[in-house]
mmCIF file of C-alpha atoms in Angstrom:
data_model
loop_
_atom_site.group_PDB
_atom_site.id
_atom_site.type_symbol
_atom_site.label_atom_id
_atom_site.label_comp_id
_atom_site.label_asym_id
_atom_site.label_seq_id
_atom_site.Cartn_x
_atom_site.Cartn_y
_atom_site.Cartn_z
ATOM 1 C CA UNK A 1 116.430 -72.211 -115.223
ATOM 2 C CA UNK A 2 113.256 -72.519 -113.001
ATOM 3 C CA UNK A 3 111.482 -69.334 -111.381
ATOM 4 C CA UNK A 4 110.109 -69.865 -108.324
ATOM 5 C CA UNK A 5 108.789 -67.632 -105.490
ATOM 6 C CA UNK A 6 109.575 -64.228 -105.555
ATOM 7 C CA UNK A 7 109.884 -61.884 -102.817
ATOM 8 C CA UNK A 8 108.330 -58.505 -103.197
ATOM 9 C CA UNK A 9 110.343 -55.577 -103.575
ATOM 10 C CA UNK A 10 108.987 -53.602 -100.509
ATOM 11 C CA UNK A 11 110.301 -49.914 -102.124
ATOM 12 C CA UNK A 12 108.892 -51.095 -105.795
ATOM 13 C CA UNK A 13 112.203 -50.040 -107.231
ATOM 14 C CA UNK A 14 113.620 -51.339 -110.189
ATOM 15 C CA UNK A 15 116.221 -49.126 -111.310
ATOM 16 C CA UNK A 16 119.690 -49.114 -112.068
ATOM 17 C CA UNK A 17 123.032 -47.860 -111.417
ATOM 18 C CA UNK A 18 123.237 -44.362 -109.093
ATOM 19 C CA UNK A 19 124.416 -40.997 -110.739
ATOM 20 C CA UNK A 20 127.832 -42.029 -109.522
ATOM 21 C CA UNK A 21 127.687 -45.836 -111.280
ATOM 22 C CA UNK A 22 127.079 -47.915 -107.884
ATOM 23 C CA UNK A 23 123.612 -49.915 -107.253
ATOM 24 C CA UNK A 24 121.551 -48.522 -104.733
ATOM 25 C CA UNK A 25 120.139 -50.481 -101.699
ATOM 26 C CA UNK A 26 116.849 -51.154 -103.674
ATOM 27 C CA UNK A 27 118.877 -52.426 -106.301
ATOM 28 C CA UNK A 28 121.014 -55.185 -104.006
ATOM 29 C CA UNK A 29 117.296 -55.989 -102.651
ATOM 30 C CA UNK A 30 115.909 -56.335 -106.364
ATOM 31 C CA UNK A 31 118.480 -58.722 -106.827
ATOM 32 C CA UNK A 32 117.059 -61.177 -104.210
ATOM 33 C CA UNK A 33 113.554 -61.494 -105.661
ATOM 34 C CA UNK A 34 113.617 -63.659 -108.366
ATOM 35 C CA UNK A 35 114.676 -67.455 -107.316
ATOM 36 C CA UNK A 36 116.047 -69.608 -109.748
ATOM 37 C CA UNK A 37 116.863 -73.645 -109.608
ATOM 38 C CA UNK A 38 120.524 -74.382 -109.578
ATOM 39 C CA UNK A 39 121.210 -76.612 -112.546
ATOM 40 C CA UNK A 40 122.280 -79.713 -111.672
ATOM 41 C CA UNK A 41 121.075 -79.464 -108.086
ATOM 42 C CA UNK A 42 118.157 -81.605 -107.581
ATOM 43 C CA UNK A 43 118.420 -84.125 -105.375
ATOM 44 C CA UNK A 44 115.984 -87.074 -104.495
ATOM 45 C CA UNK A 45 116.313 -88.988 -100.941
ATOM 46 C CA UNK A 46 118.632 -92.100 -101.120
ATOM 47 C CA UNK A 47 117.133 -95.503 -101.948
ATOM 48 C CA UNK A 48 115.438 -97.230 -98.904
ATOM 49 C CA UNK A 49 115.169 -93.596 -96.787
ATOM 50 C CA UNK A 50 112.924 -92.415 -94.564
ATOM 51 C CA UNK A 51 111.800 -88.854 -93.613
ATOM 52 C CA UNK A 52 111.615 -89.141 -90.058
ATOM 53 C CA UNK A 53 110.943 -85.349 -89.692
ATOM 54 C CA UNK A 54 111.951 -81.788 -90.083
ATOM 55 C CA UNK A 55 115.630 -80.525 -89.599
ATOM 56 C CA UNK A 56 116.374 -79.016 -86.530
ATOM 57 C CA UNK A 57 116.313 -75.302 -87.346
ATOM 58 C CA UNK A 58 118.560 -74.138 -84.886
ATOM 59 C CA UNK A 59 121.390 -76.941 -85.812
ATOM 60 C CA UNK A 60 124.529 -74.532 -86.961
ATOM 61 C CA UNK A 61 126.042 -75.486 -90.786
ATOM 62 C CA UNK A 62 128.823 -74.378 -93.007
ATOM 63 C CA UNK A 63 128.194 -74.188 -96.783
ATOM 64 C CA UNK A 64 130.446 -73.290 -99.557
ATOM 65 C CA UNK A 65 129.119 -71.951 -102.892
ATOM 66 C CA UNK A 66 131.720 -72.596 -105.962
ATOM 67 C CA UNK A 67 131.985 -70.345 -108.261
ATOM 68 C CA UNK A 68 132.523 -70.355 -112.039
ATOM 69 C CA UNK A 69 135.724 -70.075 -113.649
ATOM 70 C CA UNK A 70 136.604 -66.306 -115.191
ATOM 71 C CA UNK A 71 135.888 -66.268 -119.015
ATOM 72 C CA UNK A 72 138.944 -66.845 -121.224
ATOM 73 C CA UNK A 73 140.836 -64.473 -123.687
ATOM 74 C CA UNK A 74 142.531 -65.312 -126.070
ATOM 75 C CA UNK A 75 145.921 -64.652 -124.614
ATOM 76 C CA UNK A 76 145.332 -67.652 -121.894
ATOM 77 C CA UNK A 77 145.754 -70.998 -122.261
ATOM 78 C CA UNK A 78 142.939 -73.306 -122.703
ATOM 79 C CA UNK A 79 141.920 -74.891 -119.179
ATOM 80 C CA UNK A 80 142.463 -78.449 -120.116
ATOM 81 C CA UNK A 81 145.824 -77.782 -121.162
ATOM 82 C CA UNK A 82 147.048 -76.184 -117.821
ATOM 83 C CA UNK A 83 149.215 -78.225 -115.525
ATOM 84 C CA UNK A 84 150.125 -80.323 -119.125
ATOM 85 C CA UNK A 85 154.005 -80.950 -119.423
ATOM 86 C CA UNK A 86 153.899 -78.288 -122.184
ATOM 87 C CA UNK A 87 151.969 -75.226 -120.437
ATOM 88 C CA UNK A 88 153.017 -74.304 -116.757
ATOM 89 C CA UNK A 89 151.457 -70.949 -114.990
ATOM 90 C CA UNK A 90 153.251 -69.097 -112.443
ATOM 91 C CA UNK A 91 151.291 -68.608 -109.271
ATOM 92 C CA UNK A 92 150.258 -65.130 -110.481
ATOM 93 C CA UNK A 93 149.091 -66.078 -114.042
ATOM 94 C CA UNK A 94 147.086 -68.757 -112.420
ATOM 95 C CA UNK A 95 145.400 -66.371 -109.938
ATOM 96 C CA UNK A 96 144.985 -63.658 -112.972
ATOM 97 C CA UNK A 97 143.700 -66.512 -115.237
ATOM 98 C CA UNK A 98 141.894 -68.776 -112.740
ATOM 99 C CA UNK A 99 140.477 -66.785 -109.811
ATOM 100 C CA UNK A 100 136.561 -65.772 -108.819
ATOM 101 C CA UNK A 101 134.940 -63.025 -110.856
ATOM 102 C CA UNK A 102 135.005 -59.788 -108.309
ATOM 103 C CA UNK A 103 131.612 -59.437 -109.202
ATOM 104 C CA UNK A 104 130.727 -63.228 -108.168
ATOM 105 C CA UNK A 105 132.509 -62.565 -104.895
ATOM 106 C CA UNK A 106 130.055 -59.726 -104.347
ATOM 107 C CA UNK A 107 126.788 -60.560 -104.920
ATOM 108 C CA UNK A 108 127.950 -63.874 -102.600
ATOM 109 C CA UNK A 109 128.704 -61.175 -99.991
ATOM 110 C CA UNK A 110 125.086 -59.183 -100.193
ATOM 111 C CA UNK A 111 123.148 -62.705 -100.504
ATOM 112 C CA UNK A 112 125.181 -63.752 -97.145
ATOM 113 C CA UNK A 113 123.781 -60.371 -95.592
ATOM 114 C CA UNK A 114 120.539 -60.570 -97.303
ATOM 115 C CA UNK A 115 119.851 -63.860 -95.436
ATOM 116 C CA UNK A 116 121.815 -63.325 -91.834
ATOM 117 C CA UNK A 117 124.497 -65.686 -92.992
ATOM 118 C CA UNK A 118 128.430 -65.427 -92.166
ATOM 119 C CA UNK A 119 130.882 -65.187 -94.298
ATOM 120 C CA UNK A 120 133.306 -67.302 -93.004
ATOM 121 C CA UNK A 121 135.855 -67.899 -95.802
ATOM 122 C CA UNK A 122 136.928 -66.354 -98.900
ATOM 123 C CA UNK A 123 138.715 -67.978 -101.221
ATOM 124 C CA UNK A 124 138.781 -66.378 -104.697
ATOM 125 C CA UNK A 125 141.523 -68.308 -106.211
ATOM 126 C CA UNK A 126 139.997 -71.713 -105.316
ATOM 127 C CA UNK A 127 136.600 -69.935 -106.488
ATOM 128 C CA UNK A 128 135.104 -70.806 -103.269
ATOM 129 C CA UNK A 129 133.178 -69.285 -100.388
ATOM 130 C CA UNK A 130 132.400 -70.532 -97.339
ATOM 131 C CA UNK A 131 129.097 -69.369 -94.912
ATOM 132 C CA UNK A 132 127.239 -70.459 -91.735
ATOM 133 C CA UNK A 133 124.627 -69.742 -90.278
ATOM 134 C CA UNK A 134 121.582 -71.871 -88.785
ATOM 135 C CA UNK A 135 119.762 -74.913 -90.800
ATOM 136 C CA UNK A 136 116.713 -72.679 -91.179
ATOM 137 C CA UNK A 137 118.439 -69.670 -92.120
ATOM 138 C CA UNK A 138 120.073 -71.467 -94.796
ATOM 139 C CA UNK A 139 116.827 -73.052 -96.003
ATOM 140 C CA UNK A 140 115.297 -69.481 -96.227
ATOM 141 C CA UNK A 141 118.433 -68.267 -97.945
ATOM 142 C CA UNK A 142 117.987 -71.202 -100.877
ATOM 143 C CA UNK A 143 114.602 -72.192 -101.017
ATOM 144 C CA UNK A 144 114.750 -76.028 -99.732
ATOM 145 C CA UNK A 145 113.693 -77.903 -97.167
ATOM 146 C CA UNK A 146 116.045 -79.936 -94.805
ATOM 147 C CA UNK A 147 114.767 -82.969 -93.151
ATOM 148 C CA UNK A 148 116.061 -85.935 -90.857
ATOM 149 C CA UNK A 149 116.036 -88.799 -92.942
ATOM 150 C CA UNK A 150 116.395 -92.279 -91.779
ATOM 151 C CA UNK A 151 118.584 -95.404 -93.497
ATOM 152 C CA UNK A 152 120.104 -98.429 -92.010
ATOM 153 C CA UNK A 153 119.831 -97.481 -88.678
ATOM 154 C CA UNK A 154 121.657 -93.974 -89.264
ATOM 155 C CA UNK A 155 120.593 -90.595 -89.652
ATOM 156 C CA UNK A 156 121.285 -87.748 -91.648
ATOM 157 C CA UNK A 157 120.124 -84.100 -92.685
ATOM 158 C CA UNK A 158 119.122 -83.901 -96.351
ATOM 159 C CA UNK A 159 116.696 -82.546 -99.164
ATOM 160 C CA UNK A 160 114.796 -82.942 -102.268
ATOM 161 C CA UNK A 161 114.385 -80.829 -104.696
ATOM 162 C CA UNK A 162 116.409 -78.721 -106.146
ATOM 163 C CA UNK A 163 118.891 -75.539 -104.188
ATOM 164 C CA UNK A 164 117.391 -72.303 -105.773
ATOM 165 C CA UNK A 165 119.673 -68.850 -105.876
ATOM 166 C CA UNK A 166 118.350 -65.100 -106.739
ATOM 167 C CA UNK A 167 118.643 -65.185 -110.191
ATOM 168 C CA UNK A 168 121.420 -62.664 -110.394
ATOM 169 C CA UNK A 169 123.808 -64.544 -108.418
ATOM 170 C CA UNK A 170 123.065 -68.034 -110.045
ATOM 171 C CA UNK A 171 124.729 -67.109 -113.304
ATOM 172 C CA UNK A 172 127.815 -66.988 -111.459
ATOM 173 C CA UNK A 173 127.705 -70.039 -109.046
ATOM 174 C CA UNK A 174 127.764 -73.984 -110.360
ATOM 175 C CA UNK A 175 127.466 -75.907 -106.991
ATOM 176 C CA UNK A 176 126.653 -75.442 -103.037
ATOM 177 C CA UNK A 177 127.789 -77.658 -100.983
ATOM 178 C CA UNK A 178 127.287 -78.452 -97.364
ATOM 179 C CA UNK A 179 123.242 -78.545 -96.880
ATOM 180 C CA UNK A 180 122.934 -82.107 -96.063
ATOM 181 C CA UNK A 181 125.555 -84.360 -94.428
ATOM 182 C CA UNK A 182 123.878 -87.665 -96.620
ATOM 183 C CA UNK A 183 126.680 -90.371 -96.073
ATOM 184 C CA UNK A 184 128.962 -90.622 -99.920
ATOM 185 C CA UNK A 185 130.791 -93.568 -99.341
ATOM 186 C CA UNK A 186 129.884 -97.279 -98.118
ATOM 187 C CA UNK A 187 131.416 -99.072 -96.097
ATOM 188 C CA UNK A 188 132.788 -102.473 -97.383
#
């Protein structure tokens, strides 16, 4: 994973759990300062774009980080095998088996505050979260810059680059969705 900027830690704190086992607000702060490229999120413009300018900063957005699947035991059956004619989970032992990390869920929920976003949707069994918030809170929040790009007469909001995450919350996220609006399909 990439480093990049790093935001100082204004109380110079570093350290760990409280007497009582919780983090401490310097903690949940420490966790925002170092920034670290989402793998497999860099993204060039589409062939033929243009950058016709910034995003509009103010435009409102939804985005939904994924989160990784739970570790496995060795009680569970292996993930390719679910849903097989031979290995069917009851909606419980697929929510016990398949559901967000608790942990995940919370350091999604302090990065959301960190960065004025709203939480709009929790979903832990899908492994999804949903938040708003403005385009350049959002760009703040994961270190990329939106633009209005141009192609074939249409426009769109998109980015280059890659999405970057405190490094503390990245282990536990594999994709965010929802910065740019770039057209998927073709017509035909």
């Amino acid at each position: 994973m990439a480093i990049v900027n790093s935001l100082a830690d204004p109380a110079g704190a570093t350290g760990g759990p409280n007497i009582d086992g919780r983090r401490c607000e310097a903690d949940r702060l420490d966790m925002h300062s170092r920034f670290v490229a989402l793998a497999g999120s860099e993204r060039r413009a589409a062939p033929g774009a243009r950058l016709v300018g910034p995003a509009d900063p103010d435009e409102q957005l939804e985005v939904t980080l994924v989160l990784r699947p739970p570790p496995r035991d060795g009680a569970d059956p292996p993930r390719d095998q679910v849903g097989a004619a031979s290995i069917r989970l009851t909606r419980a032992e697929f929510a016990r088996t398949e559901s967000a990390r608790p942990q995940d869920v919370e350091r999604a929920r302090a990065f959301a505050a960190e960065f004025g976003l709203r939480v709009i949707r929790i979903s832990p069994i899908e492994r999804t979260i949903a938040l708003a918030g403005s385009v350049g809170s959002c760009a703040r929040a994961f270190r990329v810059e939106l633009g209005q790009y141009e192609l074939g007469g249409a426009t769109y909001r998109g980015r280059e680059g890659s999405i970057h995450l405190p490094e503390a919350l990245a282990e536990g996220v594999i994709a965010v969705l929802g910065l740019d609006d770039r057209p998927a399909a073709e017509r035909r």
